[in-house]
Coordinates of C-alpha atoms and ligand atoms in Angstrom, one line a residue:
M1 CA 42.7 29.0 -15.5
A2 CA 42.1 26.7 -12.6
T3 CA 40.2 23.6 -13.4
E4 CA 37.0 23.2 -11.4
Q5 CA 37.1 20.4 -8.9
R6 CA 34.2 18.0 -9.6
L7 CA 32.2 17.4 -6.5
R8 CA 32.1 13.8 -5.4
W9 CA 28.6 13.5 -4.3
D10 CA 29.0 10.0 -3.1
E11 CA 31.2 11.3 -0.3
L12 CA 28.5 13.7 0.8
F13 CA 25.4 11.6 0.5
A14 CA 24.0 10.2 3.8
A15 CA 24.7 6.6 4.6
R16 CA 21.0 5.8 4.5
T17 CA 20.8 6.5 0.8
R18 CA 23.1 3.6 0.1
A19 CA 20.5 1.1 1.3
G20 CA 18.6 -1.0 -1.1
G21 CA 18.7 -1.3 -4.9
G22 CA 17.0 2.1 -5.4
E23 CA 18.2 2.8 -8.9
G24 CA 17.4 -0.8 -10.1
V25 CA 13.9 -0.4 -8.7
I26 CA 13.4 3.0 -10.4
Q27 CA 14.6 1.5 -13.7
I28 CA 12.2 -1.5 -13.4
L29 CA 9.3 0.7 -12.5
A30 CA 10.1 3.0 -15.4
L31 CA 10.0 0.0 -17.7
A32 CA 6.7 -0.9 -16.1
G33 CA 5.3 2.5 -17.0
A34 CA 6.3 2.0 -20.7
K35 CA 3.7 3.2 -23.3
D36 CA 2.1 1.2 -26.0
V37 CA 2.2 -2.1 -24.0
I38 CA -0.5 -3.9 -22.1
A39 CA -0.3 -2.5 -18.6
L40 CA -0.2 -5.3 -16.1
A41 CA 2.6 -3.7 -14.0
G42 CA 1.7 -0.6 -12.0
G43 CA -0.6 -0.8 -9.0
I44 CA -2.5 2.3 -9.9
P45 CA -6.2 3.0 -10.2
D46 CA -8.0 3.3 -13.5
P47 CA -8.5 7.0 -14.3
Q48 CA -12.2 6.3 -15.2
T49 CA -12.8 6.0 -11.5
F50 CA -11.7 9.6 -11.0
P51 CA -14.5 12.1 -10.2
G52 CA -13.3 15.0 -12.4
P53 CA -16.6 16.8 -13.2
V54 CA -17.9 16.4 -9.6
L55 CA -14.7 17.8 -8.2
A56 CA -14.9 20.8 -10.5
E57 CA -18.4 21.5 -9.1
I58 CA -17.3 21.1 -5.5
L59 CA -14.3 23.3 -6.1
G60 CA -16.4 26.0 -7.6
E61 CA -18.8 25.9 -4.6
L62 CA -15.9 26.1 -2.2
M63 CA -14.4 29.1 -3.9
E64 CA -17.7 30.9 -4.3
A65 CA -18.5 30.4 -0.6
G66 CA -15.4 32.5 0.1
D67 CA -14.1 30.0 2.7
A68 CA -10.3 30.4 3.0
S69 CA -9.7 27.1 4.8
P70 CA -9.1 25.0 1.6
L71 CA -6.4 27.4 0.5
Q72 CA -4.8 28.0 4.0
Y73 CA -2.4 26.0 6.0
A74 CA -4.2 23.4 8.1
P75 CA -3.6 22.1 11.6
T76 CA -1.0 19.2 11.5
E77 CA -3.7 16.7 12.5
G78 CA -6.0 17.8 9.7
L79 CA -8.9 20.2 9.4
P80 CA -11.8 19.6 11.8
G81 CA -14.4 18.8 9.1
P82 CA -12.4 16.3 7.1
R83 CA -11.3 14.7 10.4
D84 CA -14.9 14.3 11.5
F85 CA -15.7 12.8 8.1
V86 CA -12.9 10.2 8.4
A87 CA -13.6 9.4 12.0
G88 CA -17.3 8.9 11.1
R89 CA -16.3 6.6 8.2
L90 CA -14.0 4.6 10.6
E91 CA -16.8 4.4 13.1
R92 CA -19.2 2.9 10.5
L93 CA -16.6 0.5 9.1
E94 CA -14.8 -0.5 12.2
E95 CA -17.5 -0.1 14.9
R96 CA -15.3 2.3 16.8
R97 CA -14.9 6.0 16.4
P98 CA -11.3 7.1 17.1
T99 CA -10.9 9.7 19.8
D100 CA -9.5 13.0 18.8
G101 CA -6.0 12.0 19.8
E102 CA -6.1 8.7 17.9
L103 CA -6.5 10.1 14.4
L104 CA -4.1 11.9 12.0
L105 CA -4.8 12.9 8.4
T106 CA -1.7 12.3 6.3
S107 CA -0.4 13.0 2.8
G108 CA -1.2 9.5 1.6
G109 CA -0.3 6.1 3.0
I110 CA 3.3 6.4 2.1
E111 CA 3.8 9.5 4.2
A112 CA 2.2 7.7 7.2
L113 CA 4.8 5.0 6.8
E114 CA 7.5 7.6 6.7
L115 CA 6.2 9.1 9.9
V116 CA 6.2 5.7 11.6
G117 CA 9.8 5.3 10.5
K118 CA 10.8 8.7 11.9
A119 CA 8.9 8.2 15.2
F120 CA 10.1 4.6 15.9
V121 CA 13.2 3.5 14.0
D122 CA 16.7 4.1 15.1
R123 CA 19.6 2.7 13.0
D124 CA 19.7 -1.1 13.1
D125 CA 16.3 -1.4 14.9
V126 CA 14.5 -4.6 13.7
V127 CA 11.4 -4.0 11.6
L128 CA 9.5 -7.0 10.4
A129 CA 7.6 -7.2 7.2
E130 CA 6.0 -9.8 5.0
A131 CA 8.3 -11.3 2.4
P132 CA 7.3 -10.1 -0.2
T133 CA 5.9 -6.7 0.6
Y134 CA 5.0 -3.3 -0.7
L135 CA 8.2 -1.7 -2.1
G136 CA 7.4 1.8 -0.8
A137 CA 7.3 0.5 2.8
L138 CA 10.7 -1.2 2.4
M139 CA 12.1 2.0 1.1
A140 CA 10.5 4.1 3.9
F141 CA 12.0 1.8 6.6
Q142 CA 15.3 1.5 4.9
S143 CA 15.6 5.3 4.8
F144 CA 15.8 5.2 8.6
E145 CA 18.4 2.4 8.4
A146 CA 16.2 -0.3 9.9
E147 CA 17.3 -3.9 9.8
I148 CA 14.3 -5.3 8.0
V149 CA 13.6 -9.0 8.5
G150 CA 11.2 -10.8 6.2
V151 CA 8.5 -13.1 7.5
P152 CA 7.2 -15.5 4.8
L153 CA 3.7 -15.4 3.4
D154 CA 1.4 -18.2 2.2
D155 CA -2.2 -18.2 0.8
D156 CA -3.5 -17.2 4.2
G157 CA -1.2 -14.2 4.6
L158 CA 1.7 -13.7 7.0
Q159 CA 2.9 -16.9 8.5
V160 CA 2.2 -16.0 12.1
D161 CA 3.6 -19.3 13.4
E162 CA 6.9 -18.5 11.7
L163 CA 6.8 -15.1 13.4
E164 CA 6.2 -16.8 16.7
R165 CA 9.2 -19.0 16.1
L166 CA 11.4 -15.9 15.3
L167 CA 10.2 -14.2 18.5
A168 CA 10.8 -17.3 20.6
N169 CA 14.4 -17.4 19.2
G170 CA 15.0 -14.0 20.6
L171 CA 14.2 -11.5 17.8
R172 CA 13.2 -8.2 19.3
P173 CA 11.4 -6.1 16.7
K174 CA 10.2 -2.6 17.3
L175 CA 7.4 -3.0 14.8
L176 CA 5.8 -5.3 12.3
Y177 CA 4.4 -4.0 9.0
T178 CA 1.6 -6.0 7.4
I179 CA -1.0 -5.6 4.6
P180 CA -3.7 -8.0 5.8
D181 CA -6.2 -7.4 2.9
Y182 CA -5.4 -8.3 -0.7
Q183 CA -1.7 -7.8 -0.1
N184 CA 0.7 -5.9 -2.4
P185 CA 2.2 -7.7 -4.2
A186 CA 0.9 -11.2 -3.4
G187 CA -2.9 -10.6 -3.5
V188 CA -3.4 -12.9 -0.4
S189 CA -5.3 -12.0 2.8
L190 CA -4.6 -12.7 6.4
A191 CA -6.8 -15.5 7.8
P192 CA -9.1 -14.4 10.7
E193 CA -7.4 -16.7 13.3
R194 CA -4.0 -15.4 12.3
R195 CA -5.2 -11.8 12.9
R196 CA -6.1 -12.7 16.5
A197 CA -2.9 -14.5 17.1
L198 CA -0.8 -11.6 15.6
V199 CA -2.4 -9.1 17.9
E200 CA -1.8 -11.4 20.9
L201 CA 1.9 -11.8 19.9
A202 CA 2.3 -8.0 19.7
R203 CA 0.9 -7.6 23.2
R204 CA 3.0 -10.4 24.6
H205 CA 6.3 -9.4 23.0
G206 CA 5.7 -5.6 23.1
F207 CA 5.9 -4.4 19.5
L208 CA 3.8 -2.2 17.4
V209 CA 1.8 -3.6 14.5
V210 CA 1.5 -1.3 11.5
E211 CA -1.5 -2.4 9.5
D212 CA -1.8 -1.1 5.9
V213 CA -5.4 -1.2 4.6
A214 CA -4.7 0.3 1.2
Y215 CA -6.9 -2.2 -0.7
R216 CA -9.4 -3.1 1.9
D217 CA -12.3 -1.3 0.4
L218 CA -11.9 -3.2 -2.9
A219 CA -13.4 -6.5 -1.9
Y220 CA -14.8 -8.6 -4.8
G221 CA -16.6 -11.2 -2.7
D222 CA -17.5 -11.4 1.0
A223 CA -16.4 -8.5 3.3
P224 CA -12.9 -9.1 4.7
P225 CA -12.4 -10.2 8.3
P226 CA -12.2 -7.5 11.0
T227 CA -9.1 -5.3 10.9
L228 CA -6.1 -5.7 13.2
W229 CA -6.9 -2.2 14.6
A230 CA -10.5 -3.3 15.4
Q231 CA -9.0 -6.2 17.5
G232 CA -6.0 -4.3 19.0
H233 CA -6.5 -0.6 19.6
D234 CA -3.7 -0.8 22.1
V235 CA -1.0 -2.2 19.8
V236 CA -2.0 -1.4 16.2
V237 CA -1.6 1.6 14.1
Q238 CA -3.8 1.4 11.0
I239 CA -2.6 3.2 7.9
G240 CA -5.1 3.9 5.1
T241 CA -5.3 5.8 1.9
F242 CA -7.9 7.4 -0.3
S243 CA -5.7 6.9 -3.4
K244 CA -7.3 3.7 -4.6
T245 CA -11.0 4.7 -4.3
F246 CA -11.0 8.6 -4.6
C247 CA -7.8 9.6 -6.4
P248 CA -4.1 9.6 -5.7
G249 CA -3.7 13.2 -6.9
V250 CA -5.0 14.6 -3.6
R251 CA -2.4 12.6 -1.7
L252 CA -4.6 11.8 1.3
G253 CA -4.6 9.1 3.9
W254 CA -4.9 8.5 7.6
A255 CA -3.2 6.9 10.6
V256 CA -5.3 5.8 13.5
G257 CA -3.8 4.1 16.6
P258 CA -3.0 4.6 20.3
D259 CA -3.0 8.3 21.2
E260 CA 0.5 8.3 22.5
V261 CA 1.7 6.8 19.2
V262 CA -0.4 9.2 17.1
A263 CA 1.0 12.2 19.1
K264 CA 4.5 11.1 18.0
L265 CA 3.4 10.8 14.4
R266 CA 1.9 14.3 14.6
W267 CA 5.2 15.5 16.0
A268 CA 7.1 13.8 13.1
K269 CA 4.7 15.4 10.6
Q270 CA 5.5 18.9 11.7
N271 CA 8.7 18.9 9.8
T272 CA 7.8 16.7 6.9
D273 CA 5.0 18.7 5.3
Q274 CA 3.4 20.2 8.4
C275 CA -0.1 19.3 7.2
A276 CA -1.8 17.3 4.5
A277 CA -3.0 19.7 1.7
A278 CA -6.1 21.5 2.9
L279 CA -7.7 21.7 -0.6
G280 CA -7.6 17.9 -1.0
Q281 CA -9.0 17.4 2.6
R282 CA -12.0 19.7 1.8
L283 CA -12.6 18.1 -1.6
L284 CA -12.6 14.6 0.0
E285 CA -14.9 15.8 2.8
E286 CA -17.5 17.3 0.5
Y287 CA -17.3 14.4 -1.9
G288 CA -17.7 11.9 1.0
R289 CA -20.5 13.7 2.8
R290 CA -22.6 13.6 -0.3
G291 CA -22.4 9.8 -0.3
L292 CA -20.3 9.9 -3.5
L293 CA -17.3 8.0 -2.0
D294 CA -19.5 5.1 -1.0
E295 CA -21.1 5.1 -4.5
Q296 CA -17.7 5.2 -6.1
V297 CA -16.4 2.3 -4.0
V298 CA -19.3 0.2 -5.3
R299 CA -18.5 1.2 -8.9
S300 CA -14.8 0.5 -8.5
R301 CA -15.5 -3.0 -7.3
E302 CA -17.8 -3.5 -10.3
L303 CA -15.1 -2.3 -12.6
Y304 CA -12.2 -4.4 -11.1
R305 CA -14.0 -7.6 -10.2
P306 CA -14.5 -8.8 -13.9
R307 CA -10.9 -7.8 -14.6
R308 CA -9.7 -10.0 -11.7
D309 CA -12.0 -12.8 -13.0
A310 CA -10.6 -12.3 -16.5
M311 CA -7.0 -12.6 -15.3
L312 CA -7.7 -15.8 -13.2
E313 CA -9.6 -17.4 -16.1
A314 CA -6.8 -16.5 -18.6
F315 CA -4.2 -18.0 -16.2
E316 CA -6.2 -21.2 -16.0
R317 CA -6.6 -21.4 -19.8
E318 CA -3.1 -20.4 -20.8
L319 CA -0.9 -21.4 -17.9
G320 CA -2.7 -24.3 -16.2
G321 CA -0.2 -26.9 -15.1
R322 CA 2.8 -24.8 -16.0
A323 CA 2.8 -22.0 -13.4
S324 CA 1.0 -21.3 -10.1
W325 CA -0.6 -18.1 -9.0
T326 CA -2.6 -16.5 -6.1
R327 CA -6.4 -16.0 -6.2
P328 CA -7.1 -12.5 -4.8
D329 CA -10.5 -11.8 -3.2
G330 CA -9.9 -8.1 -3.8
G331 CA -7.4 -5.4 -4.5
F332 CA -5.3 -5.1 -7.7
F333 CA -2.8 -8.0 -7.8
S334 CA -2.1 -11.6 -8.4
W335 CA 1.4 -13.1 -7.8
L336 CA 2.7 -15.7 -10.1
D337 CA 5.4 -18.4 -9.7
L338 CA 7.1 -18.9 -13.0
P339 CA 8.0 -22.4 -14.2
R340 CA 11.3 -23.7 -12.9
G341 CA 14.4 -22.3 -14.7
L342 CA 12.8 -19.0 -15.6
E343 CA 14.4 -15.9 -14.1
A344 CA 11.9 -13.1 -13.3
V345 CA 13.9 -10.0 -14.3
A346 CA 14.9 -11.5 -17.6
F347 CA 11.3 -12.7 -18.2
A348 CA 9.9 -9.3 -17.4
G349 CA 12.3 -7.8 -20.0
Q350 CA 11.2 -10.3 -22.6
A351 CA 7.6 -9.7 -21.8
L352 CA 8.1 -6.0 -22.3
E353 CA 9.5 -6.7 -25.7
A354 CA 6.5 -8.9 -26.5
G355 CA 4.2 -6.0 -25.5
V356 CA 3.3 -6.7 -21.9
A357 CA 4.5 -4.9 -18.8
V358 CA 4.8 -6.9 -15.5
V359 CA 6.9 -6.4 -12.4
P360 CA 9.5 -9.0 -11.5
G361 CA 9.6 -10.2 -7.9
P362 CA 13.0 -9.1 -6.4
P363 CA 12.2 -5.4 -5.5
F364 CA 9.4 -6.7 -3.2
Y365 CA 12.0 -8.6 -1.1
I366 CA 14.6 -7.2 1.2
D367 CA 16.9 -10.2 0.7
G368 CA 17.0 -10.8 -3.0
G369 CA 14.1 -13.3 -3.1
G370 CA 11.5 -13.3 -5.8
G371 CA 13.8 -14.4 -8.6
H372 CA 11.2 -16.6 -10.0
Q373 CA 8.1 -14.6 -9.3
I374 CA 6.2 -11.8 -11.0
R375 CA 3.5 -9.4 -10.0
L376 CA 0.5 -8.9 -12.3
S377 CA -2.0 -6.1 -11.8
F378 CA -5.5 -6.1 -13.3
S379 CA -6.4 -2.6 -12.3
R380 CA -5.4 -0.7 -15.5
A381 CA -6.1 -3.1 -18.4
T382 CA -9.5 -4.1 -19.9
E383 CA -10.6 -7.7 -19.9
E384 CA -9.6 -8.0 -23.6
E385 CA -6.2 -6.6 -22.8
I386 CA -5.8 -9.0 -19.9
D387 CA -6.7 -12.0 -22.1
E388 CA -4.2 -10.9 -24.7
G389 CA -1.5 -10.0 -22.2
V390 CA -1.7 -13.4 -20.5
R391 CA -1.7 -15.2 -23.9
L392 CA 1.5 -13.3 -24.8
L393 CA 3.1 -14.3 -21.5
A394 CA 2.1 -17.9 -22.1
G395 CA 3.8 -17.8 -25.5
L396 CA 7.0 -16.8 -23.8
L397 CA 6.8 -19.8 -21.5
A398 CA 6.4 -22.2 -24.4
Ligands
PLP1 C1 0.2 -1.4 0.2 C2 0.2 0.1 -0.2 N1 0.3 1.0 0.8 C3 0.4 2.3 0.5 C4 0.4 2.7 -0.8 C5 0.6 4.2 -1.1 O1 -0.6 4.9 -0.9 P1 -0.6 6.5 -1.1 O2 -0.9 6.7 -2.6 O3 -1.7 6.9 -0.2 O4 0.7 7.0 -0.7 C6 0.3 1.8 -1.8 C7 0.3 2.3 -3.2 O5 0.6 1.6 -4.1 C8 0.2 0.4 -1.5 O6 0.2 -0.5 -2.4

């Protein structure tokens, strides 16, 4: 009997799948999702913010009304009602209503990033991103074989003077990806004067700015400075998500930017999923038009703000003088520099054994940085758990 030849998948996989430490990341994130530990790892919303009973009611109403649109395919750019709701919300928050051609509803922020990659990035094109940055964005741009170049961050966000230096030295990026508000993973925000300077650089050097506003609604103090899109409609695509304030289960987000660019994103979307799920679009629209999204944003801020405070107070109490960390004005994360000599991946492993899940720094860098840094999230743990978690981490440093 002939022995079956085992297929060598490695010879068949596309080159782009070799990029990055995918498996390592998956393993780290799987550890981070471990049960029965204090959850300071995942950047996910607390389920108590999810509007289950209200959505059951809205769903019932939609079905009883006999309207087929929530169950049908939708136009690629989104259903008219939900588009009108999102455009109206942007008009209120950004003081400018996007024109029809400037807005696309997407299946979450991550899909919008994938569409940008597909529409802009050829192999070896230079894409700039903060170092560190959101892992999902790195993976999206890597999958189009971009050459990703990191631009360092400090407490005021992306170092725009460093970017200027890179550009003056001849770097020619197609686009720059940035998270100006309560950054993932660093928790820092881009200073107002840097926002203006960044938009000017994009105009002068001819590249697209991709602004990810995933955490912008979750401000725990003053409102954040104006968005990049508000200051640069001609050079900025803003990507947003309803995952952090409504629920990730509907997979809904938006891209808003120059109409020529959004037309290409719409083109790219036709052969990813063709349209964001109509059911989620209609649920969001009904929920939002009743004022419930605005109310939930207020409640979410009230839920997460004391958790942020608890984490910063616990850091001060337990780690003062031994480590340093960022002080986020919103969002889900603080970013901690471990004392000298401690290695982040090993430390995260020990922390897990001690009963606390944190994410080590390396996956957030393209170039293997982050070896002495960890990300801590305060979105899923209670104040008591945060106290206890930081106490356990401090014990490991002793
Ligand atoms: C900065 C940033 N952008 C985008 C996303 C993904 O959002 P979505 O759930 O809409 O795909 C996340 C989720 O963690 C994020 O942190």
